[in-house]
PDB file of C-alpha atoms in Angstrom:
ATOM      1  CA  ASP U 887      79.924  80.429 136.657  1.00 69.00           C
ATOM      2  CA  VAL U 888      83.276  78.762 136.036  1.00 66.00           C
ATOM      3  CA  LYS U 889      85.776  79.644 138.654  1.00 91.00           C
ATOM      4  CA  VAL U 890      89.466  79.241 138.243  1.00 96.00           C
ATOM      5  CA  THR U 891      91.527  80.253 141.285  1.00 96.00           C
ATOM      6  CA  GLN U 892      95.287  80.637 141.632  1.00 97.00           C
ATOM      7  CA  SER U 893      97.148  80.336 144.975  1.00 92.00           C
ATOM      8  CA  SER U 894      98.749  83.710 144.977  1.00 92.00           C
ATOM      9  CA  ARG U 895      98.221  87.057 143.215  1.00 94.00           C
ATOM     10  CA  TYR U 896     101.730  88.313 143.921  1.00 96.00           C
ATOM     11  CA  LEU U 897     104.812  86.320 144.744  1.00 97.00           C
ATOM     12  CA  VAL U 898     108.460  87.379 145.214  1.00 97.00           C
ATOM     13  CA  LYS U 899     111.196  84.707 145.228  1.00 97.00           C
ATOM     14  CA  ARG U 900     114.921  84.577 145.043  1.00 97.00           C
ATOM     15  CA  THR U 901     117.033  83.121 142.318  1.00 98.00           C
ATOM     16  CA  GLY U 902     117.493  79.373 142.739  1.00 97.00           C
ATOM     17  CA  GLU U 903     114.368  78.852 144.871  1.00 97.00           C
ATOM     18  CA  LYS U 904     111.859  76.214 143.960  1.00 97.00           C
ATOM     19  CA  VAL U 905     108.458  77.797 143.269  1.00 97.00           C
ATOM     20  CA  PHE U 906     105.064  76.169 143.207  1.00 97.00           C
ATOM     21  CA  LEU U 907     102.092  77.875 141.554  1.00 98.00           C
ATOM     22  CA  GLU U 908      98.802  76.231 142.181  1.00 97.00           C
ATOM     23  CA  CYS U 909      95.616  76.376 140.068  1.00 97.00           C
ATOM     24  CA  VAL U 910      92.152  74.949 140.873  1.00 97.00           C
ATOM     25  CA  GLN U 911      89.092  74.893 138.721  1.00 96.00           C
ATOM     26  CA  ASP U 912      85.562  73.951 140.035  1.00 94.00           C
ATOM     27  CA  MET U 913      83.757  73.057 136.835  1.00 90.00           C
ATOM     28  CA  ASP U 914      85.003  69.548 136.119  1.00 92.00           C
ATOM     29  CA  HIS U 915      86.932  70.754 133.022  1.00 92.00           C
ATOM     30  CA  GLU U 916      89.001  68.229 131.191  1.00 92.00           C
ATOM     31  CA  ASN U 917      91.820  70.542 129.928  1.00 92.00           C
ATOM     32  CA  MET U 918      94.067  72.751 132.036  1.00 94.00           C
ATOM     33  CA  PHE U 919      96.832  75.178 130.837  1.00 95.00           C
ATOM     34  CA  TRP U 920      99.606  77.271 132.141  1.00 97.00           C
ATOM     35  CA  TYR U 921     100.656  80.369 130.289  1.00 97.00           C
ATOM     36  CA  ARG U 922     102.971  83.162 130.878  1.00 97.00           C
ATOM     37  CA  GLN U 923     102.267  86.735 129.776  1.00 97.00           C
ATOM     38  CA  ASP U 924     104.967  89.316 129.138  1.00 95.00           C
ATOM     39  CA  PRO U 925     104.674  92.903 127.817  1.00 91.00           C
ATOM     40  CA  GLY U 926     104.619  93.002 124.035  1.00 88.00           C
ATOM     41  CA  LEU U 927     104.208  89.246 123.630  1.00 90.00           C
ATOM     42  CA  GLY U 928     101.145  87.167 123.305  1.00 87.00           C
ATOM     43  CA  LEU U 929     100.330  84.616 125.953  1.00 94.00           C
ATOM     44  CA  ARG U 930     102.820  81.729 125.587  1.00 95.00           C
ATOM     45  CA  LEU U 931     101.841  78.202 126.510  1.00 94.00           C
ATOM     46  CA  ILE U 932     104.150  76.480 128.957  1.00 96.00           C
ATOM     47  CA  TYR U 933     102.354  73.164 129.601  1.00 96.00           C
ATOM     48  CA  PHE U 934      98.955  71.792 129.266  1.00 93.00           C
ATOM     49  CA  SER U 935      97.060  68.740 130.471  1.00 94.00           C
ATOM     50  CA  TYR U 936      94.029  66.985 129.085  1.00 91.00           C
ATOM     51  CA  ASP U 937      93.643  64.328 131.752  1.00 90.00           C
ATOM     52  CA  VAL U 938      94.750  63.455 135.217  1.00 92.00           C
ATOM     53  CA  LYS U 939      98.456  62.537 135.309  1.00 86.00           C
ATOM     54  CA  MET U 940      98.796  63.551 131.730  1.00 90.00           C
ATOM     55  CA  LYS U 941     100.887  66.519 130.587  1.00 93.00           C
ATOM     56  CA  GLU U 942     102.038  67.995 127.329  1.00 92.00           C
ATOM     57  CA  LYS U 943     104.742  70.523 126.607  1.00 94.00           C
ATOM     58  CA  GLY U 944     103.724  73.812 125.157  1.00 91.00           C
ATOM     59  CA  ASP U 945     105.930  76.300 123.366  1.00 90.00           C
ATOM     60  CA  ILE U 946     108.249  77.288 126.272  1.00 95.00           C
ATOM     61  CA  PRO U 947     108.488  74.378 128.822  1.00 97.00           C
ATOM     62  CA  GLU U 948     112.149  74.841 129.619  1.00 97.00           C
ATOM     63  CA  GLY U 949     112.749  75.503 133.306  1.00 96.00           C
ATOM     64  CA  TYR U 950     109.241  74.419 134.275  1.00 98.00           C
ATOM     65  CA  SER U 951     107.458  71.190 135.211  1.00 97.00           C
ATOM     66  CA  VAL U 952     103.780  70.539 136.034  1.00 97.00           C
ATOM     67  CA  SER U 953     101.755  68.153 138.052  1.00 96.00           C
ATOM     68  CA  ARG U 954      98.128  67.028 137.712  1.00 96.00           C
ATOM     69  CA  GLU U 955      97.276  64.521 140.434  1.00 94.00           C
ATOM     70  CA  LYS U 956      93.560  65.563 140.565  1.00 95.00           C
ATOM     71  CA  LYS U 957      91.276  66.675 137.776  1.00 95.00           C
ATOM     72  CA  GLU U 958      90.602  70.030 139.334  1.00 96.00           C
ATOM     73  CA  ARG U 959      94.188  70.954 140.250  1.00 97.00           C
ATOM     74  CA  PHE U 960      97.108  71.818 138.012  1.00 97.00           C
ATOM     75  CA  SER U 961     100.392  72.971 139.501  1.00 97.00           C
ATOM     76  CA  LEU U 962     103.272  74.699 137.787  1.00 98.00           C
ATOM     77  CA  ILE U 963     106.700  74.173 139.276  1.00 98.00           C
ATOM     78  CA  LEU U 964     109.786  76.287 138.724  1.00 97.00           C
ATOM     79  CA  GLU U 965     112.554  73.906 139.717  1.00 94.00           C
ATOM     80  CA  SER U 966     115.209  76.668 140.224  1.00 97.00           C
ATOM     81  CA  ALA U 967     113.768  80.153 139.626  1.00 97.00           C
ATOM     82  CA  SER U 968     115.730  82.539 137.543  1.00 97.00           C
ATOM     83  CA  THR U 969     115.216  86.223 136.895  1.00 97.00           C
ATOM     84  CA  ASN U 970     114.043  85.670 133.371  1.00 97.00           C
ATOM     85  CA  GLN U 971     111.108  83.788 134.850  1.00 98.00           C
ATOM     86  CA  THR U 972     109.742  87.055 136.270  1.00 98.00           C
ATOM     87  CA  SER U 973     106.310  87.294 134.598  1.00 97.00           C
ATOM     88  CA  MET U 974     102.609  87.052 134.956  1.00 97.00           C
ATOM     89  CA  TYR U 975     101.469  83.399 135.104  1.00 98.00           C
ATOM     90  CA  LEU U 976      97.908  82.640 134.010  1.00 98.00           C
ATOM     91  CA  CYS U 977      96.158  79.277 134.486  1.00 97.00           C
ATOM     92  CA  ALA U 978      93.254  78.349 132.278  1.00 95.00           C
ATOM     93  CA  SER U 979      90.807  75.553 131.874  1.00 94.00           C
ATOM     94  CA  SER U 980      88.491  74.429 129.098  1.00 91.00           C
ATOM     95  CA  PRO U 981      85.683  71.773 129.274  1.00 88.00           C
ATOM     96  CA  THR U 982      86.073  69.320 126.437  1.00 81.00           C
ATOM     97  CA  ARG U 983      88.889  66.917 126.054  1.00 77.00           C
ATOM     98  CA  GLY U 984      90.347  67.071 122.586  1.00 67.00           C
ATOM     99  CA  VAL U 985      88.905  70.506 121.694  1.00 69.00           C
ATOM    100  CA  VAL U 986      90.002  73.927 122.900  1.00 73.00           C
ATOM    101  CA  ASN U 987      87.603  76.767 122.219  1.00 76.00           C
ATOM    102  CA  GLU U 988      86.841  79.087 125.053  1.00 86.00           C
ATOM    103  CA  GLN U 989      89.280  79.095 127.860  1.00 91.00           C
ATOM    104  CA  PHE U 990      88.467  80.285 131.382  1.00 93.00           C
ATOM    105  CA  PHE U 991      91.298  81.989 133.199  1.00 96.00           C
ATOM    106  CA  GLY U 992      92.341  82.469 136.807  1.00 97.00           C
ATOM    107  CA  PRO U 993      93.254  85.926 138.031  1.00 96.00           C
ATOM    108  CA  GLY U 994      96.992  85.415 137.445  1.00 97.00           C
ATOM    109  CA  THR U 995     100.013  85.279 139.635  1.00 97.00           C
ATOM    110  CA  ARG U 996     102.590  88.016 139.223  1.00 97.00           C
ATOM    111  CA  LEU U 997     105.904  86.374 140.027  1.00 98.00           C
ATOM    112  CA  THR U 998     109.059  88.434 140.671  1.00 98.00           C
ATOM    113  CA  VAL U 999     112.372  86.599 140.888  1.00 98.00           C
ATOM    114  CA  LEU U1000     115.127  88.619 142.518  1.00 97.00           C
TER     115      LEU U1000
ATOM    116  CA  ARG N1091     106.727  79.976 112.491  1.00 55.00           C
ATOM    117  CA  LYS N1092     103.487  80.480 114.346  1.00 59.00           C
ATOM    118  CA  GLU N1093     102.464  84.145 114.180  1.00 87.00           C
ATOM    119  CA  VAL N1094      99.496  86.136 115.138  1.00 93.00           C
ATOM    120  CA  GLU N1095     100.124  89.819 114.636  1.00 94.00           C
ATOM    121  CA  GLN N1096      98.243  92.833 116.060  1.00 96.00           C
ATOM    122  CA  ASP N1097      98.825  96.572 116.109  1.00 95.00           C
ATOM    123  CA  PRO N1098      99.684  97.173 119.798  1.00 94.00           C
ATOM    124  CA  GLY N1099      98.133 100.699 119.712  1.00 93.00           C
ATOM    125  CA  PRO N1100      97.019 102.394 121.776  1.00 96.00           C
ATOM    126  CA  PHE N1101      94.015 103.545 119.820  1.00 96.00           C
ATOM    127  CA  ASN N1102      92.647 106.721 121.385  1.00 97.00           C
ATOM    128  CA  VAL N1103      89.086 107.055 120.438  1.00 96.00           C
ATOM    129  CA  PRO N1104      86.364 109.513 121.538  1.00 97.00           C
ATOM    130  CA  GLU N1105      83.315 108.090 123.215  1.00 98.00           C
ATOM    131  CA  GLY N1106      80.581 107.290 120.663  1.00 98.00           C
ATOM    132  CA  ALA N1107      82.968 106.704 117.833  1.00 97.00           C
ATOM    133  CA  THR N1108      83.410 103.610 115.746  1.00 97.00           C
ATOM    134  CA  VAL N1109      86.736 101.839 115.884  1.00 97.00           C
ATOM    135  CA  ALA N1110      88.109  98.818 114.123  1.00 96.00           C
ATOM    136  CA  PHE N1111      91.196  96.748 114.462  1.00 93.00           C
ATOM    137  CA  ASN N1112      92.586  93.895 112.460  1.00 96.00           C
ATOM    138  CA  CYS N1113      94.691  90.777 113.328  1.00 96.00           C
ATOM    139  CA  THR N1114      96.708  88.820 110.757  1.00 96.00           C
ATOM    140  CA  TYR N1115      97.626  85.142 111.042  1.00 94.00           C
ATOM    141  CA  SER N1116     100.239  83.236 109.135  1.00 91.00           C
ATOM    142  CA  ASN N1117      98.858  79.728 109.125  1.00 83.00           C
ATOM    143  CA  SER N1118      96.343  79.176 106.347  1.00 82.00           C
ATOM    144  CA  ALA N1119      95.235  75.945 107.999  1.00 81.00           C
ATOM    145  CA  SER N1120      93.932  77.804 111.052  1.00 81.00           C
ATOM    146  CA  GLN N1121      90.624  76.409 112.263  1.00 80.00           C
ATOM    147  CA  SER N1122      89.080  78.733 114.753  1.00 89.00           C
ATOM    148  CA  PHE N1123      89.348  82.386 115.634  1.00 93.00           C
ATOM    149  CA  PHE N1124      88.411  84.402 118.737  1.00 94.00           C
ATOM    150  CA  TRP N1125      88.562  87.815 120.249  1.00 97.00           C
ATOM    151  CA  TYR N1126      89.278  88.095 123.944  1.00 97.00           C
ATOM    152  CA  ARG N1127      89.192  91.183 126.085  1.00 97.00           C
ATOM    153  CA  GLN N1128      91.636  91.829 128.852  1.00 97.00           C
ATOM    154  CA  ASP N1129      91.168  94.627 131.366  1.00 96.00           C
ATOM    155  CA  CYS N1130      94.101  96.295 133.019  1.00 93.00           C
ATOM    156  CA  ARG N1131      95.540  93.828 135.664  1.00 90.00           C
ATOM    157  CA  LYS N1132      92.853  91.289 134.939  1.00 94.00           C
ATOM    158  CA  GLU N1133      92.643  87.979 133.161  1.00 95.00           C
ATOM    159  CA  PRO N1134      91.562  87.566 129.527  1.00 96.00           C
ATOM    160  CA  LYS N1135      87.870  86.781 128.925  1.00 95.00           C
ATOM    161  CA  LEU N1136      86.233  85.611 125.747  1.00 94.00           C
ATOM    162  CA  LEU N1137      84.531  88.461 123.910  1.00 96.00           C
ATOM    163  CA  MET N1138      83.341  86.585 120.803  1.00 94.00           C
ATOM    164  CA  SER N1139      84.149  83.747 118.490  1.00 91.00           C
ATOM    165  CA  VAL N1140      84.670  84.626 114.795  1.00 91.00           C
ATOM    166  CA  TYR N1141      82.805  82.472 112.225  1.00 82.00           C
ATOM    167  CA  SER N1142      83.302  82.254 108.512  1.00 85.00           C
ATOM    168  CA  SER N1143      80.081  84.146 108.087  1.00 86.00           C
ATOM    169  CA  GLY N1144      80.962  86.780 110.517  1.00 87.00           C
ATOM    170  CA  ASN N1145      79.561  87.347 113.992  1.00 91.00           C
ATOM    171  CA  GLU N1146      77.688  90.224 115.603  1.00 93.00           C
ATOM    172  CA  ASP N1147      76.926  90.740 119.229  1.00 94.00           C
ATOM    173  CA  GLY N1148      75.356  94.070 119.982  1.00 96.00           C
ATOM    174  CA  ARG N1149      77.856  96.779 119.230  1.00 97.00           C
ATOM    175  CA  PHE N1150      80.611  94.330 118.283  1.00 97.00           C
ATOM    176  CA  THR N1151      81.167  92.737 114.915  1.00 97.00           C
ATOM    177  CA  ALA N1152      83.840  90.244 114.064  1.00 96.00           C
ATOM    178  CA  GLN N1153      84.760  89.286 110.531  1.00 96.00           C
ATOM    179  CA  LEU N1154      87.022  86.660 109.054  1.00 95.00           C
ATOM    180  CA  ASN N1155      88.843  87.054 105.771  1.00 94.00           C
ATOM    181  CA  ARG N1156      90.446  83.668 104.902  1.00 92.00           C
ATOM    182  CA  ALA N1157      91.842  84.833 101.550  1.00 92.00           C
ATOM    183  CA  SER N1158      93.892  87.574 103.169  1.00 94.00           C
ATOM    184  CA  GLN N1159      94.345  85.658 106.446  1.00 94.00           C
ATOM    185  CA  TYR N1160      93.011  88.342 108.895  1.00 94.00           C
ATOM    186  CA  ILE N1161      90.162  88.759 111.327  1.00 96.00           C
ATOM    187  CA  SER N1162      88.810  92.099 112.286  1.00 97.00           C
ATOM    188  CA  LEU N1163      86.805  93.507 115.265  1.00 97.00           C
ATOM    189  CA  LEU N1164      84.583  96.562 114.901  1.00 97.00           C
ATOM    190  CA  ILE N1165      83.099  98.398 117.848  1.00 98.00           C
ATOM    191  CA  ARG N1166      80.255 100.799 117.282  1.00 98.00           C
ATOM    192  CA  ASP N1167      79.094 103.643 119.592  1.00 98.00           C
ATOM    193  CA  SER N1168      82.079 103.066 121.814  1.00 98.00           C
ATOM    194  CA  LYS N1169      81.725 103.352 125.597  1.00 98.00           C
ATOM    195  CA  LEU N1170      84.250 104.278 128.262  1.00 97.00           C
ATOM    196  CA  SER N1171      83.848 100.762 129.512  1.00 97.00           C
ATOM    197  CA  ASP N1172      85.208  99.408 126.261  1.00 98.00           C
ATOM    198  CA  SER N1173      88.685 100.532 127.229  1.00 98.00           C
ATOM    199  CA  ALA N1174      90.761  97.402 127.444  1.00 98.00           C
ATOM    200  CA  THR N1175      93.313  95.404 125.472  1.00 97.00           C
ATOM    201  CA  TYR N1176      91.755  93.204 122.767  1.00 98.00           C
ATOM    202  CA  LEU N1177      93.520  89.889 122.153  1.00 97.00           C
ATOM    203  CA  CYS N1178      93.224  88.012 118.885  1.00 96.00           C
ATOM    204  CA  VAL N1179      93.383  84.255 119.275  1.00 94.00           C
ATOM    205  CA  VAL N1180      93.806  81.581 116.533  1.00 92.00           C
ATOM    206  CA  ARG N1181      93.461  77.823 116.864  1.00 88.00           C
ATOM    207  CA  TRP N1182      96.052  76.023 114.821  1.00 77.00           C
ATOM    208  CA  ASP N1183      95.482  72.577 113.385  1.00 68.00           C
ATOM    209  CA  SER N1184      96.268  71.056 116.814  1.00 62.00           C
ATOM    210  CA  ASN N1185      93.089  71.047 118.817  1.00 62.00           C
ATOM    211  CA  TYR N1186      94.870  72.025 122.032  1.00 69.00           C
ATOM    212  CA  GLN N1187      97.016  74.868 120.841  1.00 78.00           C
ATOM    213  CA  LEU N1188      95.754  78.421 120.831  1.00 87.00           C
ATOM    214  CA  ILE N1189      98.076  81.079 119.385  1.00 90.00           C
ATOM    215  CA  TRP N1190      97.628  84.507 121.037  1.00 94.00           C
ATOM    216  CA  GLY N1191      98.357  87.862 119.592  1.00 95.00           C
ATOM    217  CA  ALA N1192      99.989  90.455 121.890  1.00 95.00           C
ATOM    218  CA  GLY N1193      96.827  92.610 121.894  1.00 96.00           C
ATOM    219  CA  THR N1194      95.663  96.007 120.768  1.00 97.00           C
ATOM    220  CA  LYS N1195      95.167  98.516 123.506  1.00 97.00           C
ATOM    221  CA  LEU N1196      91.995 100.679 123.201  1.00 98.00           C
ATOM    222  CA  ILE N1197      91.435 103.812 125.161  1.00 98.00           C
ATOM    223  CA  ILE N1198      88.021 105.477 124.918  1.00 97.00           C
ATOM    224  CA  LYS N1199      88.041 109.137 126.004  1.00 97.00           C
ATOM    225  CA  PRO N1200      85.089 111.182 127.205  1.00 95.00           C
TER     226      PRO N1200
END
């Protein structure tokens, strides 16, 4: 079974803090994604990566950056957390570079910024 | 504007009934379509892909109507365990980009 793990289930941070969310997948997938999920809205893509050291902006990259130094690990960084970044953050992976069909998700990190 | 629209519900349905929901999409060039299921406080998981010819998996049937730009999900003989939020997902012309609906909440009552 594909396993995608995220470093924390719940996180509380203060405005202005730098926040790191880590995601690891164990199935050698090429593509990795970071989404945020807010009530009443569909999942919104923040960033994705289809290769090590490669990254592409999604729909809402402002205020975020990412790092993919190893194939299995994709990190999301909030440079200076703000209250409007309070959300559920979901990491996903998919196997084949260039094609996205099924995505496999981690359990999510619920981030609260005070 | 990219849009995938779903009725948020909730749909309150008695156990054993049949329930159906639709999802409309705005981009006529959409390539692929999926239904995901998300249980409360859990991550989304793929329920089924939606093919042009339709797709059936046990009690679940998915249909695509390209002319009217919607996909549907039909659940027969609903079970309590079917209670979840059902997310409609569309792949746009970019191979990497999936566009997600906000979901339809389904509650099956005994």
